[in-house]
Coordinates of C-alpha atoms in Angstrom, one line a residue:
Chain S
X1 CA 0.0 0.0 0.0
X2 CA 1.3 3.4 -1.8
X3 CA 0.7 5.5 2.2
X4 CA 1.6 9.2 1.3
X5 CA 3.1 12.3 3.2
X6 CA 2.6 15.6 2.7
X7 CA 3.6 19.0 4.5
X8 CA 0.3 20.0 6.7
X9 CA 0.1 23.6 5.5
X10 CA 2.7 25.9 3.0
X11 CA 2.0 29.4 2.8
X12 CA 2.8 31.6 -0.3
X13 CA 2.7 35.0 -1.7
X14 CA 0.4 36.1 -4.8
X15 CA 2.7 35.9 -8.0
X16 CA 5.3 33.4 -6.6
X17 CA 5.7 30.0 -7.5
X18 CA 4.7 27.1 -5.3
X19 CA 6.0 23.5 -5.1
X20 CA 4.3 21.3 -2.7
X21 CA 6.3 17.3 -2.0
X22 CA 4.8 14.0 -1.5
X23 CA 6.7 11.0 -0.3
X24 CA 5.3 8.0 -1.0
X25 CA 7.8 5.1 -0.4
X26 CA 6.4 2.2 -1.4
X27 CA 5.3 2.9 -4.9
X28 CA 4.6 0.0 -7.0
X29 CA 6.4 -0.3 -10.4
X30 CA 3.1 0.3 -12.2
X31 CA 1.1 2.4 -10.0
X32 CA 0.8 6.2 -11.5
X33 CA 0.7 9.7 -9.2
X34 CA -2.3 12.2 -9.1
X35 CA -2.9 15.3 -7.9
X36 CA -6.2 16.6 -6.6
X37 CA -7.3 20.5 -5.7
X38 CA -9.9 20.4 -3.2
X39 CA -11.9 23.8 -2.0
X40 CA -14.0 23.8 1.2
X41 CA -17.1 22.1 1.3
X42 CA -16.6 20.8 -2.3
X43 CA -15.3 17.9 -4.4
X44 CA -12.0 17.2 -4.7
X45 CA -11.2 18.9 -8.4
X46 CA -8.0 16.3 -10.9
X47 CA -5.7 18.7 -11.2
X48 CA -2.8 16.2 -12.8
X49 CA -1.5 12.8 -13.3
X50 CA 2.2 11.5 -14.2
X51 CA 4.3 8.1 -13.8
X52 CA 7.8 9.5 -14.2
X53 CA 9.5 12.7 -14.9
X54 CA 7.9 15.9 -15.9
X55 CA 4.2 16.0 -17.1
X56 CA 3.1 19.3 -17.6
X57 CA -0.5 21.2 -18.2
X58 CA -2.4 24.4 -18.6
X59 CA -2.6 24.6 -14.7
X60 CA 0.3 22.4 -13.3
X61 CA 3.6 20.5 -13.6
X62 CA 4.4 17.4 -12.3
X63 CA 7.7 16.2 -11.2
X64 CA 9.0 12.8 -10.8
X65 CA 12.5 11.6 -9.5
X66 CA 13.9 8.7 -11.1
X67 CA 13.3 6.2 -8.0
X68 CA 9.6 7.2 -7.9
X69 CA 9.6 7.2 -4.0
X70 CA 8.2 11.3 -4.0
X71 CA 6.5 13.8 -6.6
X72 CA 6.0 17.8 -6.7
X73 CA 3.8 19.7 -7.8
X74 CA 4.2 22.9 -8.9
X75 CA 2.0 25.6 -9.0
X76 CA 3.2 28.5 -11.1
X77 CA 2.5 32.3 -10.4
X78 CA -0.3 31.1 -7.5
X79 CA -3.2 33.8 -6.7
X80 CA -5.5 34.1 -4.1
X81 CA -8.0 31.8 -5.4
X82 CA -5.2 28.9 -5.0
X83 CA -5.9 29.0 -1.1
X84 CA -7.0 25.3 -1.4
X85 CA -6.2 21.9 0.4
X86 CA -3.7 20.1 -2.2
X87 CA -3.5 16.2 -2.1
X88 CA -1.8 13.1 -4.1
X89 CA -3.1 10.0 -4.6
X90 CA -1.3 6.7 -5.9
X91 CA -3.4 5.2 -7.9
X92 CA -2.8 1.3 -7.8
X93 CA -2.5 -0.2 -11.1
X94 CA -1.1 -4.2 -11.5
X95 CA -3.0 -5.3 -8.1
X96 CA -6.2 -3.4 -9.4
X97 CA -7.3 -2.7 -5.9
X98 CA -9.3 0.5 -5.4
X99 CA -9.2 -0.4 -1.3
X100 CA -5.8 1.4 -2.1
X101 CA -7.3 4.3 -3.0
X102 CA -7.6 6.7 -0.2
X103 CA -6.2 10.5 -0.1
X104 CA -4.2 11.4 2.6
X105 CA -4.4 14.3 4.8
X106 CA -3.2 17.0 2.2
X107 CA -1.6 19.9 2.2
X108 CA -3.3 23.5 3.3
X109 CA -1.8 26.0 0.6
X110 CA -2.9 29.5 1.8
X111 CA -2.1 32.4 -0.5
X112 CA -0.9 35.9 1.2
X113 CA -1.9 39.0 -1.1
Chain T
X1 CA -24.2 19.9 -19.0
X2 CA -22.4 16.8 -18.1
X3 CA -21.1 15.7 -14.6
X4 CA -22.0 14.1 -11.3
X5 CA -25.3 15.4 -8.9
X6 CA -25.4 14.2 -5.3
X7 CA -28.5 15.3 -3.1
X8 CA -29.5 16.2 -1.4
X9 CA -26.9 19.0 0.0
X10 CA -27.6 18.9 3.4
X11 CA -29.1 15.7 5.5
X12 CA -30.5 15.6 8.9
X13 CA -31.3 12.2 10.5
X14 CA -32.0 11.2 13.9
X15 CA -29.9 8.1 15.3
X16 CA -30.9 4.7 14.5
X17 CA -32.3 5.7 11.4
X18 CA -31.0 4.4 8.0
X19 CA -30.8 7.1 5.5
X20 CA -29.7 6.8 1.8
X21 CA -27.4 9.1 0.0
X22 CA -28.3 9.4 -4.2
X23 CA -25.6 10.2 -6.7
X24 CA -26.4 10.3 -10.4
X25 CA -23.4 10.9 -13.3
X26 CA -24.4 11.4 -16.9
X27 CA -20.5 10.9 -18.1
X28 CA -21.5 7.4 -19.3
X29 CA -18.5 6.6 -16.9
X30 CA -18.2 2.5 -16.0
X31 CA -16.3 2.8 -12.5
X32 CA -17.8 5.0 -9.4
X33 CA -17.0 5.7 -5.8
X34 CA -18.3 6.4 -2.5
X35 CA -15.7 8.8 -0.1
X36 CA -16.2 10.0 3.2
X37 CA -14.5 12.9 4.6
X38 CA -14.2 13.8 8.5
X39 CA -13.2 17.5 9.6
X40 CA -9.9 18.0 8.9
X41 CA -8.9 14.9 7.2
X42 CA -8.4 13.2 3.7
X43 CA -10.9 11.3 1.7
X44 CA -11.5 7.6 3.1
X45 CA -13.2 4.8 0.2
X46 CA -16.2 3.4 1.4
X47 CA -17.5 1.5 -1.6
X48 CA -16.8 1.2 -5.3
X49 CA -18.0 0.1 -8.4
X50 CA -16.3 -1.1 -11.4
X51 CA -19.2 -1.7 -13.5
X52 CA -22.7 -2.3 -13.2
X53 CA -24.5 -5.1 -11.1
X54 CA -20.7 -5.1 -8.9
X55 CA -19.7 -3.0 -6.4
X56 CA -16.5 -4.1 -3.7
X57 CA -16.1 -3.0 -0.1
X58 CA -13.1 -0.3 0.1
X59 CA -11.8 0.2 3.4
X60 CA -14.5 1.9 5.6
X61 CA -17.3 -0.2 4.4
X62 CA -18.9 -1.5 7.8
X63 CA -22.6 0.7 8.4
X64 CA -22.6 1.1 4.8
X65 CA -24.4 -0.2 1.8
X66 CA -24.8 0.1 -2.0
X67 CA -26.5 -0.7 -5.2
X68 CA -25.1 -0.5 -8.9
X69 CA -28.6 -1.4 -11.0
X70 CA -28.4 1.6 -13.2
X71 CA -25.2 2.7 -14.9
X72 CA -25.6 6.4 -14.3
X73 CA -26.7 5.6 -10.4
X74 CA -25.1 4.3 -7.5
X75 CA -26.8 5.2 -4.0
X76 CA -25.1 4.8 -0.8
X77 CA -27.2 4.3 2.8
X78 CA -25.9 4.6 5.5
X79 CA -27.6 2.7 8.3
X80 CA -27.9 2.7 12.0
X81 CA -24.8 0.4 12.5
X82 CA -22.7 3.1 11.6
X83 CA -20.7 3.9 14.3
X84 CA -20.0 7.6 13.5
X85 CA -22.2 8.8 10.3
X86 CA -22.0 12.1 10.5
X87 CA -19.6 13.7 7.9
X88 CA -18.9 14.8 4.5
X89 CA -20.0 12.4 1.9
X90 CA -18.5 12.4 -1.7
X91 CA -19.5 10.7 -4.8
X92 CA -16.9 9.9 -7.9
X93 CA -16.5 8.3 -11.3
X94 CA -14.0 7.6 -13.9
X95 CA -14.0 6.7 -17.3
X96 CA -12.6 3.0 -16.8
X97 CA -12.1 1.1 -14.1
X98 CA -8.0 1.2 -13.2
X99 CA -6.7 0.2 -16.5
X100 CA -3.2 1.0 -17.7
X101 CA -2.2 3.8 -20.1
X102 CA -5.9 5.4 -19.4
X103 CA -6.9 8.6 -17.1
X104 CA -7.4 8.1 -14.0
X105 CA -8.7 11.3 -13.3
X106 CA -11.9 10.8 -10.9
X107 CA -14.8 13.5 -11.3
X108 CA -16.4 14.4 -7.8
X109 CA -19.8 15.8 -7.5
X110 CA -20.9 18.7 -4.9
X111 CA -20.9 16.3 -1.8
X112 CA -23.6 15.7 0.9
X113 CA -23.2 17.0 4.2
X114 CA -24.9 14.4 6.8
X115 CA -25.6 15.0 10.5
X116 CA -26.8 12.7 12.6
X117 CA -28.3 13.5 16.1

């Protein structure tokens, strides 16, 4: 089972680029990394998925070291409305087991103006 | 406009009685989920569904029941064995179930907020 950790809470200014970490040790070989956006009292919003090295999007990039044991992701030039609870998820491929798929705690981003 | 529906909102309930959550998706999606979320914390799996007529326990499951008769619809209830039923209650789906070299993007709808008394 792919656990994950995250930093509790990060704190950012308006304009300034944000990386937020997630361990997650025991990755299998096939499992893939996503990245969820979550606002309060709402459903958690896909933000972005990878397997290894960069993957990047309109709203995101995704890194991915070699080993696979953490990812970042990076918010570029973050605004206010990016105050949100950030969280990944290792999605279990091979074994097929969706038991494996629960979010951990995430990570608070507050932006400062 | 496509996309998952849960109601309703808000849901009041006194203890001991059963009470069943709906979630509807018009995405024509195979695979859908059933989250719970406590203050503060992650998302926890209750129940999923890979396709219809199946659904498998995740790892919160006990108090909890499902049905998968309809594609587009898979209601949760929650009933009075639950221990602890109040809290946040999210429906997903995806595309496919967890197939390689596919998204595996979820879509969440609005959530329902239960509290039991």
């Amino acid at each position: 089972l792919a656990k994950t950790t995250q930093p509790i809470s990060m704190d950012s200014y308006e304009g300034q680029e944000v990386n937020i970490t997630c361990s997650h040790n025991n990755i299998a070989t096939n499992d893939y990394i996503t990245w969820y956006q979550q606002f309060p009292s709402q459903g958690p919003r896909f933000i972005i998925q990878g397997y290894k090295t960069k993957v990047t999007n309109e709203v995101a990039s995704l890194f991915i070291p070699a080993d696979r044991k953490s990812s970042t992701l990076s918010l570029p030039r973050v605004s206010l409305s990016d105050t949100a609870v950030y969280y990944c998820l290792v999605v279990p491929i091979i074994s097929g087991s969706a038991r494996q798929l629960t979010f951990g705690s995430g990570t608070q981003l507050t932006v400062l103006p | 406009d496509g996309g998952i529906t849960q109601s309703p909102k808000y849901l009041f309930r006194k203890e001991g009685q059963n009470v069943t959550l709906s979630c509807e998706q018009n995405l024509n999606h195979d695979a859908m989920y059933w989250y719970r979320q406590d203050p503060g914390q992650g998302l926890r799996l209750i129940y999923y569904s890979q396709i219809v007529n199946d659904f498998q326990k995740g790892d919160i499951a006990e108090g909890y029941s499902v049905s998968r008769e309809k594609k587009e619809s898979f209601p949760l209830t929650v009933t009075s064995a639950q221990k602890n039923p109040t809290a946040f209650y999210l429906c997903a789906s995806s595309p496919h179930w967890l197939r390689d070299g596919s998204s595996y993007e979820q879509y969440f709808g609005p959530g329902t907020r239960l509290t039991v008394t």
